[in-house]
């Protein structure tokens, strides 16, 4: 095994773990800020470290188009290029090809598409995706998969899941084994328990360093997402990390950790932060709302972030309303800090066997309003 994952405590299906990689260790459950174009938008690497994040996500689709994987490799790889010293997980590009590119077509060979930037044509095969992620020097590489938007009929979901299994094999064959680097398979199967079990068993037979749960947060309800996790994670190995992609809002994180998920990534804290949405222990506020225009209090008086330590809601309201760059910086730092504090709370609660009480307190806080 090239990635060492140890579970130090469990509480129900939840696990407190640690993943050792070539670029540093990750305490799980962990949230990965999204660094799409080799940057976590509006944040320097130092600011990202200060939030408590240990690992970030890079997007293969964006980087292969601009500046290209070959150029990043020539410049020493993604860690050097963006001065991020810790682990980086890169996606395989498949999901973003389907959601961002034009004229994309899926075949047994892979996905062909035209760049949304300049219309240039690309063929992304499992082998090329692995090669691109190798050129980026990704710490954790993701298999190329086919994710189906929900709702979809079982036949469609089953075909995509079987294709993803065949691509998983090809990715494993193409992946260069290096100590401290890993390759994750992706479980597909929509909200269908039998298809999820078949996918999990197929991936385990091939063997991966970690297992992602794909095909969720694509239009289903939170209840459907949780129900799918309930019939998926029990089939996954206890001694390997589980990664739920594209999730989510804070209550998604709490519920998914309770169902055995160890890793997350989501654009919500960064993207919605730039749009004025601030996450707090008592729910979310939109700082653009007029009621904050003269509020001298910080966004969250318990928060340790640069925004809450040094600025009023009134000032951040002014910055965001004025579309000032500092507004994006402060909102992003706040939201990422809040997300990391939720993860830290979950890790401590699992270690001390009080996850249920933590979750109850979390939900009570979110429902309390008066923010
Ligand atoms: C992202 C890391 C590695 O992912 C892949 O290489 N492929 C992949 N990405 C996804 C991303 C998702 N975002 C959401 N909601 C915002 N749902 C998603 C589902 C998938 C998926 O099924 N596969
Ligand atoms: Zn804050």
Short mmCIF file of C-alpha atoms and ligand atoms in Angstrom, two decimals:
data_model
loop_
_atom_site.label_atom_id
_atom_site.label_comp_id
_atom_site.label_asym_id
_atom_site.label_seq_id
_atom_site.Cartn_x
_atom_site.Cartn_y
_atom_site.Cartn_z
CA UNK A 1 0.00 0.00 0.00
CA UNK A 2 1.41 3.39 -0.89
CA UNK A 3 -0.76 5.56 1.41
CA UNK A 4 -0.95 4.71 5.13
CA UNK A 5 -4.38 5.35 6.72
CA UNK A 6 -4.88 4.66 10.42
CA UNK A 7 -8.19 4.87 12.31
CA UNK A 8 -7.56 5.96 15.92
CA UNK A 9 -11.20 6.03 17.12
CA UNK A 10 -14.70 5.26 15.94
CA UNK A 11 -18.14 6.44 17.08
CA UNK A 12 -20.90 4.49 15.35
CA UNK A 13 -20.00 4.48 11.64
CA UNK A 14 -17.86 7.62 12.05
CA UNK A 15 -14.03 7.36 12.13
CA UNK A 16 -11.25 9.57 13.44
CA UNK A 17 -8.27 8.88 11.20
CA UNK A 18 -4.95 10.06 9.82
CA UNK A 19 -3.71 9.73 6.24
CA UNK A 20 0.09 9.89 5.79
CA UNK A 21 1.21 11.15 2.36
CA UNK A 22 4.45 12.18 0.61
CA UNK A 23 3.45 15.84 1.15
CA UNK A 24 2.30 15.62 4.79
CA UNK A 25 -0.42 14.11 6.97
CA UNK A 26 -4.18 14.70 6.86
CA UNK A 27 -6.35 14.43 9.98
CA UNK A 28 -9.74 13.00 9.11
CA UNK A 29 -12.61 13.75 8.85
CA UNK A 30 -11.15 16.47 6.61
CA UNK A 31 -12.53 19.21 4.38
CA UNK A 32 -10.55 20.11 1.24
CA UNK A 33 -10.86 23.69 -0.04
CA UNK A 34 -11.16 23.78 -3.83
CA UNK A 35 -8.18 25.31 -5.66
CA UNK A 36 -9.54 25.10 -9.21
CA UNK A 37 -7.00 27.04 -11.35
CA UNK A 38 -4.00 26.40 -9.06
CA UNK A 39 -5.32 28.82 -6.46
CA UNK A 40 -7.94 28.75 -3.71
CA UNK A 41 -9.68 31.86 -5.00
CA UNK A 42 -8.96 35.06 -2.97
CA UNK A 43 -6.58 33.19 -0.62
CA UNK A 44 -2.78 33.00 -0.43
CA UNK A 45 -1.43 29.55 0.55
CA UNK A 46 -0.48 31.03 3.94
CA UNK A 47 -4.08 32.17 4.47
CA UNK A 48 -5.32 28.68 3.55
CA UNK A 49 -2.91 27.10 6.08
CA UNK A 50 -4.18 29.53 8.75
CA UNK A 51 -7.74 28.24 8.30
CA UNK A 52 -6.52 24.78 9.37
CA UNK A 53 -6.77 23.10 5.96
CA UNK A 54 -4.11 20.42 5.40
CA UNK A 55 -5.04 19.30 1.87
CA UNK A 56 -6.54 21.15 -1.11
CA UNK A 57 -8.19 20.05 -4.33
CA UNK A 58 -6.91 20.88 -7.83
CA UNK A 59 -9.00 20.57 -11.00
CA UNK A 60 -7.54 18.57 -13.88
CA UNK A 61 -10.02 19.95 -16.45
CA UNK A 62 -9.05 23.58 -15.84
CA UNK A 63 -5.30 22.94 -15.55
CA UNK A 64 -5.08 20.76 -18.68
CA UNK A 65 -6.65 23.60 -20.66
CA UNK A 66 -4.67 26.38 -19.00
CA UNK A 67 -1.69 26.47 -18.47
CA UNK A 68 -1.52 22.72 -19.54
CA UNK A 69 -0.22 19.82 -17.49
CA UNK A 70 3.07 19.80 -19.41
CA UNK A 71 3.78 23.44 -18.47
CA UNK A 72 3.00 22.81 -14.79
CA UNK A 73 5.35 19.81 -14.91
CA UNK A 74 8.06 21.92 -16.54
CA UNK A 75 7.71 24.37 -13.63
CA UNK A 76 8.18 21.66 -11.01
CA UNK A 77 4.64 20.38 -10.51
CA UNK A 78 1.54 21.87 -8.90
CA UNK A 79 2.97 22.11 -5.35
CA UNK A 80 5.91 24.20 -6.59
CA UNK A 81 3.83 26.15 -9.10
CA UNK A 82 1.27 27.38 -6.53
CA UNK A 83 3.56 27.20 -3.47
CA UNK A 84 1.25 24.82 -1.62
CA UNK A 85 3.49 22.51 0.46
CA UNK A 86 0.79 20.12 1.69
CA UNK A 87 -1.05 17.26 -0.05
CA UNK A 88 -3.08 17.99 -3.20
CA UNK A 89 -5.90 15.81 -4.50
CA UNK A 90 -6.72 16.31 -8.17
CA UNK A 91 -9.96 15.25 -9.78
CA UNK A 92 -9.83 13.23 -12.99
CA UNK A 93 -11.57 15.86 -15.09
CA UNK A 94 -14.55 13.74 -16.13
CA UNK A 95 -17.16 15.48 -14.03
CA UNK A 96 -16.10 18.99 -15.12
CA UNK A 97 -15.83 17.99 -18.77
CA UNK A 98 -19.51 17.03 -18.58
CA UNK A 99 -20.52 20.16 -16.70
CA UNK A 100 -18.28 22.83 -18.28
CA UNK A 101 -17.11 21.85 -21.77
CA UNK A 102 -18.97 22.03 -25.09
CA UNK A 103 -19.79 19.18 -27.47
CA UNK A 104 -18.64 16.51 -25.05
CA UNK A 105 -19.12 12.86 -26.02
CA UNK A 106 -18.61 9.76 -23.86
CA UNK A 107 -17.43 6.49 -25.44
CA UNK A 108 -15.67 3.35 -24.22
CA UNK A 109 -12.37 5.09 -25.01
CA UNK A 110 -13.04 8.10 -22.78
CA UNK A 111 -14.58 11.56 -23.09
CA UNK A 112 -13.98 13.88 -26.06
CA UNK A 113 -14.83 17.57 -25.74
CA UNK A 114 -14.11 21.10 -26.80
CA UNK A 115 -12.53 23.58 -24.42
CA UNK A 116 -14.95 26.18 -23.00
CA UNK A 117 -12.05 28.65 -23.25
CA UNK A 118 -11.02 28.46 -26.92
CA UNK A 119 -12.95 25.58 -28.47
CA UNK A 120 -9.84 23.40 -28.88
CA UNK A 121 -10.63 19.67 -29.12
CA UNK A 122 -9.45 17.16 -26.48
CA UNK A 123 -9.70 13.41 -25.90
CA UNK A 124 -9.59 12.55 -22.20
CA UNK A 125 -9.01 8.83 -21.77
CA UNK A 126 -8.43 7.07 -18.43
CA UNK A 127 -4.75 6.78 -19.36
CA UNK A 128 -4.43 10.47 -20.31
CA UNK A 129 -6.20 11.56 -17.12
CA UNK A 130 -3.74 9.56 -15.02
CA UNK A 131 -0.83 10.98 -17.04
CA UNK A 132 -2.08 14.56 -16.53
CA UNK A 133 -2.44 14.03 -12.78
CA UNK A 134 1.07 12.53 -12.72
CA UNK A 135 2.45 15.58 -14.58
CA UNK A 136 0.74 17.78 -11.95
CA UNK A 137 2.44 15.62 -9.28
CA UNK A 138 -0.91 15.10 -7.53
CA UNK A 139 -0.56 13.50 -4.12
CA UNK A 140 -3.91 11.75 -4.55
CA UNK A 141 -5.09 10.89 -8.05
CA UNK A 142 -8.72 10.18 -8.96
CA UNK A 143 -9.88 7.63 -11.53
CA UNK A 144 -11.75 8.86 -14.60
CA UNK A 145 -15.41 8.09 -14.09
CA UNK A 146 -18.81 8.83 -15.59
CA UNK A 147 -21.17 10.65 -13.24
CA UNK A 148 -24.87 10.70 -14.20
CA UNK A 149 -27.02 13.66 -13.19
CA UNK A 150 -30.06 12.64 -11.14
CA UNK A 151 -32.88 11.77 -11.61
CA UNK A 152 -31.91 9.08 -14.14
CA UNK A 153 -33.28 5.60 -14.95
CA UNK A 154 -31.55 2.51 -13.57
CA UNK A 155 -30.40 1.34 -17.02
CA UNK A 156 -28.55 4.61 -17.65
CA UNK A 157 -27.09 4.62 -14.12
CA UNK A 158 -26.01 0.98 -14.45
CA UNK A 159 -24.27 1.54 -17.81
CA UNK A 160 -22.35 4.53 -16.43
CA UNK A 161 -21.40 2.58 -13.32
CA UNK A 162 -20.12 -0.40 -15.37
CA UNK A 163 -18.16 1.94 -17.68
CA UNK A 164 -16.62 3.61 -14.62
CA UNK A 165 -15.56 0.16 -13.33
CA UNK A 166 -13.83 -0.64 -16.64
CA UNK A 167 -12.14 2.78 -16.57
CA UNK A 168 -11.08 2.15 -12.95
CA UNK A 169 -9.12 -0.93 -14.09
CA UNK A 170 -7.41 1.06 -16.86
CA UNK A 171 -6.55 3.87 -14.42
CA UNK A 172 -4.98 1.44 -11.98
CA UNK A 173 -2.91 -0.10 -14.81
CA UNK A 174 -1.74 3.37 -15.92
CA UNK A 175 -1.01 4.71 -12.38
CA UNK A 176 2.70 4.90 -11.43
CA UNK A 177 3.16 3.50 -7.89
CA UNK A 178 5.11 5.91 -5.63
CA UNK A 179 5.33 5.75 -1.85
CA UNK A 180 3.14 8.43 -0.24
CA UNK A 181 1.06 8.86 -3.41
CA UNK A 182 -2.33 7.24 -3.93
CA UNK A 183 -5.06 6.43 -6.44
CA UNK A 184 -8.74 6.51 -5.44
CA UNK A 185 -11.55 4.61 -7.13
CA UNK A 186 -15.01 6.18 -7.42
CA UNK A 187 -18.20 4.35 -6.48
CA UNK A 188 -21.10 5.12 -8.77
CA UNK A 189 -24.64 3.74 -8.97
CA UNK A 190 -27.02 6.70 -8.43
CA UNK A 191 -29.40 6.17 -5.50
CA UNK A 192 -29.75 2.44 -6.31
CA UNK A 193 -28.41 0.29 -3.45
CA UNK A 194 -27.79 -2.82 -5.57
CA UNK A 195 -25.80 -0.83 -8.15
CA UNK A 196 -23.84 0.89 -5.37
CA UNK A 197 -22.94 -2.48 -3.84
CA UNK A 198 -21.91 -3.87 -7.25
CA UNK A 199 -19.74 -0.80 -7.87
CA UNK A 200 -18.08 -0.96 -4.44
CA UNK A 201 -17.33 -4.69 -4.78
CA UNK A 202 -15.91 -4.21 -8.29
CA UNK A 203 -13.57 -1.44 -7.15
CA UNK A 204 -12.40 -3.40 -4.10
CA UNK A 205 -11.55 -6.35 -6.38
CA UNK A 206 -9.29 -4.01 -8.41
CA UNK A 207 -7.95 -2.46 -5.20
CA UNK A 208 -7.44 1.25 -4.46
CA UNK A 209 -5.78 3.42 -1.79
CA UNK A 210 -9.10 5.10 -1.09
CA UNK A 211 -12.70 5.01 -2.25
CA UNK A 212 -14.71 8.04 -3.31
CA UNK A 213 -18.51 8.09 -3.38
CA UNK A 214 -19.41 9.81 -6.64
CA UNK A 215 -22.68 10.54 -8.34
CA UNK A 216 -24.12 12.48 -5.40
CA UNK A 217 -24.82 16.17 -4.78
CA UNK A 218 -26.08 16.16 -8.35
CA UNK A 219 -29.70 17.11 -7.72
CA UNK A 220 -30.89 14.58 -5.13
CA UNK A 221 -32.23 15.64 -1.72
CA UNK A 222 -30.11 15.45 1.45
CA UNK A 223 -32.29 12.55 2.61
CA UNK A 224 -31.62 10.66 -0.65
CA UNK A 225 -27.89 11.41 -0.35
CA UNK A 226 -27.81 10.10 3.23
CA UNK A 227 -29.89 7.04 2.30
CA UNK A 228 -27.41 6.27 -0.49
CA UNK A 229 -24.48 6.60 1.93
CA UNK A 230 -26.26 4.20 4.31
CA UNK A 231 -26.22 1.49 1.60
CA UNK A 232 -22.74 2.33 0.27
CA UNK A 233 -20.17 2.93 3.04
CA UNK A 234 -20.83 -0.41 4.81
CA UNK A 235 -19.45 -2.18 1.69
CA UNK A 236 -16.22 -0.17 1.72
CA UNK A 237 -13.03 -1.32 3.50
CA UNK A 238 -12.71 -0.10 7.09
CA UNK A 239 -8.98 0.61 6.67
CA UNK A 240 -9.18 2.92 3.65
CA UNK A 241 -10.40 6.54 3.46
CA UNK A 242 -13.82 7.34 2.00
CA UNK A 243 -14.26 10.60 0.08
CA UNK A 244 -17.66 12.17 -0.71
CA UNK A 245 -17.15 14.47 -3.70
CA UNK A 246 -18.71 17.89 -4.08
CA UNK A 247 -20.23 17.94 -0.58
CA UNK A 248 -21.42 20.14 0.94
CA UNK A 249 -23.17 22.53 3.29
CA UNK A 250 -22.22 22.12 6.99
CA UNK A 251 -25.19 19.87 7.87
CA UNK A 252 -24.24 17.61 4.92
CA UNK A 253 -20.76 17.22 6.40
CA UNK A 254 -22.07 16.30 9.86
CA UNK A 255 -24.55 13.73 8.50
CA UNK A 256 -22.05 12.20 6.07
CA UNK A 257 -19.37 11.87 8.79
CA UNK A 258 -21.96 10.07 10.92
CA UNK A 259 -22.35 7.67 7.95
CA UNK A 260 -18.64 6.87 7.65
CA UNK A 261 -17.26 9.52 5.28
CA UNK A 262 -13.70 10.80 5.94
CA UNK A 263 -13.00 13.42 3.24
CA UNK A 264 -14.96 16.20 1.52
CA UNK A 265 -14.53 18.92 -1.08
CA UNK A 266 -17.00 21.64 -2.00
CA UNK A 267 -16.94 25.08 -3.63
CA UNK A 268 -19.74 26.31 -1.34
CA UNK A 269 -17.64 28.10 1.33
CA UNK A 270 -15.47 29.84 -1.29
CA UNK A 271 -17.97 30.51 -4.08
CA UNK A 272 -20.91 31.55 -1.86
CA UNK A 273 -18.51 33.51 0.37
CA UNK A 274 -17.54 35.72 -2.57
CA UNK A 275 -21.26 36.26 -3.10
CA UNK A 276 -21.76 37.44 0.51
CA UNK A 277 -22.99 34.25 2.20
CA UNK A 278 -21.32 33.76 5.60
CA UNK A 279 -21.63 30.49 7.52
CA UNK A 280 -21.88 30.74 11.31
CA UNK A 281 -22.67 28.46 14.26
CA UNK A 282 -26.20 29.86 14.19
CA UNK A 283 -26.83 29.37 10.46
CA UNK A 284 -25.94 31.51 7.46
CA UNK A 285 -26.26 35.25 6.85
CA UNK A 286 -25.89 37.25 3.68
CA UNK A 287 -23.62 40.15 4.55
CA UNK A 288 -25.02 42.16 1.61
CA UNK A 289 -28.35 42.46 3.46
CA UNK A 290 -29.14 46.03 4.56
CA UNK A 291 -29.55 44.96 8.19
CA UNK A 292 -25.75 44.57 8.46
CA UNK A 293 -24.94 48.04 7.05
CA UNK A 294 -24.31 49.60 10.49
CA UNK A 295 -23.66 46.52 12.60
CA UNK A 296 -20.40 47.06 14.50
CA UNK A 297 -20.18 43.38 15.58
CA UNK A 298 -17.99 40.83 13.76
CA UNK A 299 -19.66 38.21 11.54
CA UNK A 300 -19.24 35.68 14.38
CA UNK A 301 -17.86 36.81 17.75
CA UNK A 302 -16.54 33.27 18.46
CA UNK A 303 -14.61 33.04 15.20
CA UNK A 304 -10.78 33.18 15.06
CA UNK A 305 -10.53 34.28 11.41
CA UNK A 306 -8.98 37.58 10.16
CA UNK A 307 -12.44 38.96 9.24
CA UNK A 308 -13.97 38.34 12.67
CA UNK A 309 -10.86 39.41 14.59
CA UNK A 310 -10.39 42.76 12.85
CA UNK A 311 -13.52 43.94 11.04
CA UNK A 312 -17.21 44.70 11.60
CA UNK A 313 -20.14 43.31 9.66
CA UNK A 314 -20.72 46.90 8.51
CA UNK A 315 -17.28 47.05 6.93
CA UNK A 316 -17.52 43.64 5.24
CA UNK A 317 -21.03 44.60 4.08
CA UNK A 318 -19.54 47.74 2.51
CA UNK A 319 -16.69 45.80 0.83
CA UNK A 320 -18.96 43.11 -0.64
CA UNK A 321 -21.57 45.66 -1.77
CA UNK A 322 -18.72 47.65 -3.40
CA UNK A 323 -17.39 44.45 -5.03
CA UNK A 324 -14.03 45.13 -3.39
CA UNK A 325 -11.42 42.33 -3.66
CA UNK A 326 -10.85 42.54 0.12
CA UNK A 327 -14.50 41.57 0.55
CA UNK A 328 -13.89 38.26 -1.24
CA UNK A 329 -10.71 37.71 0.76
CA UNK A 330 -12.35 38.25 4.16
CA UNK A 331 -15.53 36.29 3.36
CA UNK A 332 -13.54 33.37 1.98
CA UNK A 333 -11.17 33.31 4.97
CA UNK A 334 -14.17 33.35 7.32
CA UNK A 335 -16.09 30.55 5.59
CA UNK A 336 -13.06 28.28 5.20
CA UNK A 337 -12.18 28.86 8.87
CA UNK A 338 -15.74 28.00 9.90
CA UNK A 339 -15.69 24.81 7.80
CA UNK A 340 -12.35 23.77 9.34
CA UNK A 341 -13.70 24.46 12.83
CA UNK A 342 -16.70 22.20 12.11
CA UNK A 343 -14.29 19.44 10.98
CA UNK A 344 -12.12 19.97 14.08
CA UNK A 345 -15.27 19.69 16.22
CA UNK A 346 -16.24 16.46 14.46
CA UNK A 347 -12.73 14.98 14.90
CA UNK A 348 -12.71 15.79 18.63
CA UNK A 349 -16.27 14.50 19.11
CA UNK A 350 -15.45 11.14 17.46
CA UNK A 351 -12.22 10.81 19.48
CA UNK A 352 -14.21 11.38 22.69
CA UNK A 353 -17.19 9.22 21.73
CA UNK A 354 -19.70 12.10 21.81
CA UNK A 355 -20.54 12.53 18.14
CA UNK A 356 -24.30 12.25 18.63
CA UNK A 357 -24.28 15.07 21.20
CA UNK A 358 -22.08 17.16 18.91
CA UNK A 359 -24.49 16.66 16.01
CA UNK A 360 -27.49 17.55 18.19
CA UNK A 361 -25.75 20.71 19.38
CA UNK A 362 -24.78 21.57 15.81
CA UNK A 363 -28.35 21.25 14.53
CA UNK A 364 -29.74 23.23 17.51
CA UNK A 365 -27.23 26.01 16.76
CA UNK A 366 -28.12 26.15 13.08
CA UNK A 367 -31.81 26.32 13.94
CA UNK A 368 -31.42 29.00 16.61
CA UNK A 369 -31.41 31.86 14.08
CA UNK A 370 -31.02 35.33 15.74
CA UNK A 371 -27.87 36.07 13.80
C1 LIG B 1 -13.81 15.94 -7.35
C2 LIG B 1 -12.94 14.96 -7.22
C3 LIG B 1 -12.79 13.78 -8.06
O1 LIG B 1 -13.97 13.57 -8.83
C4 LIG B 1 -13.84 13.04 -10.08
O2 LIG B 1 -12.74 12.93 -10.61
N1 LIG B 1 -15.03 12.65 -10.63
C5 LIG B 1 -16.22 13.01 -10.06
N2 LIG B 1 -16.35 14.25 -9.54
C6 LIG B 1 -17.57 14.60 -8.98
C7 LIG B 1 -17.73 15.90 -8.50
C8 LIG B 1 -18.95 16.26 -7.96
N3 LIG B 1 -19.43 17.46 -7.48
C9 LIG B 1 -20.72 17.22 -7.12
N4 LIG B 1 -21.58 18.17 -6.62
C10 LIG B 1 -21.16 19.54 -6.50
N5 LIG B 1 -21.08 15.94 -7.33
C11 LIG B 1 -20.02 15.32 -7.87
C12 LIG B 1 -19.84 14.02 -8.33
C13 LIG B 1 -18.62 13.68 -8.90
C14 LIG B 1 -18.41 12.35 -9.45
O3 LIG B 1 -19.30 11.47 -9.43
N6 LIG B 1 -17.22 12.07 -10.03
ZN1 LIG B 2 -14.74 34.54 10.96
#
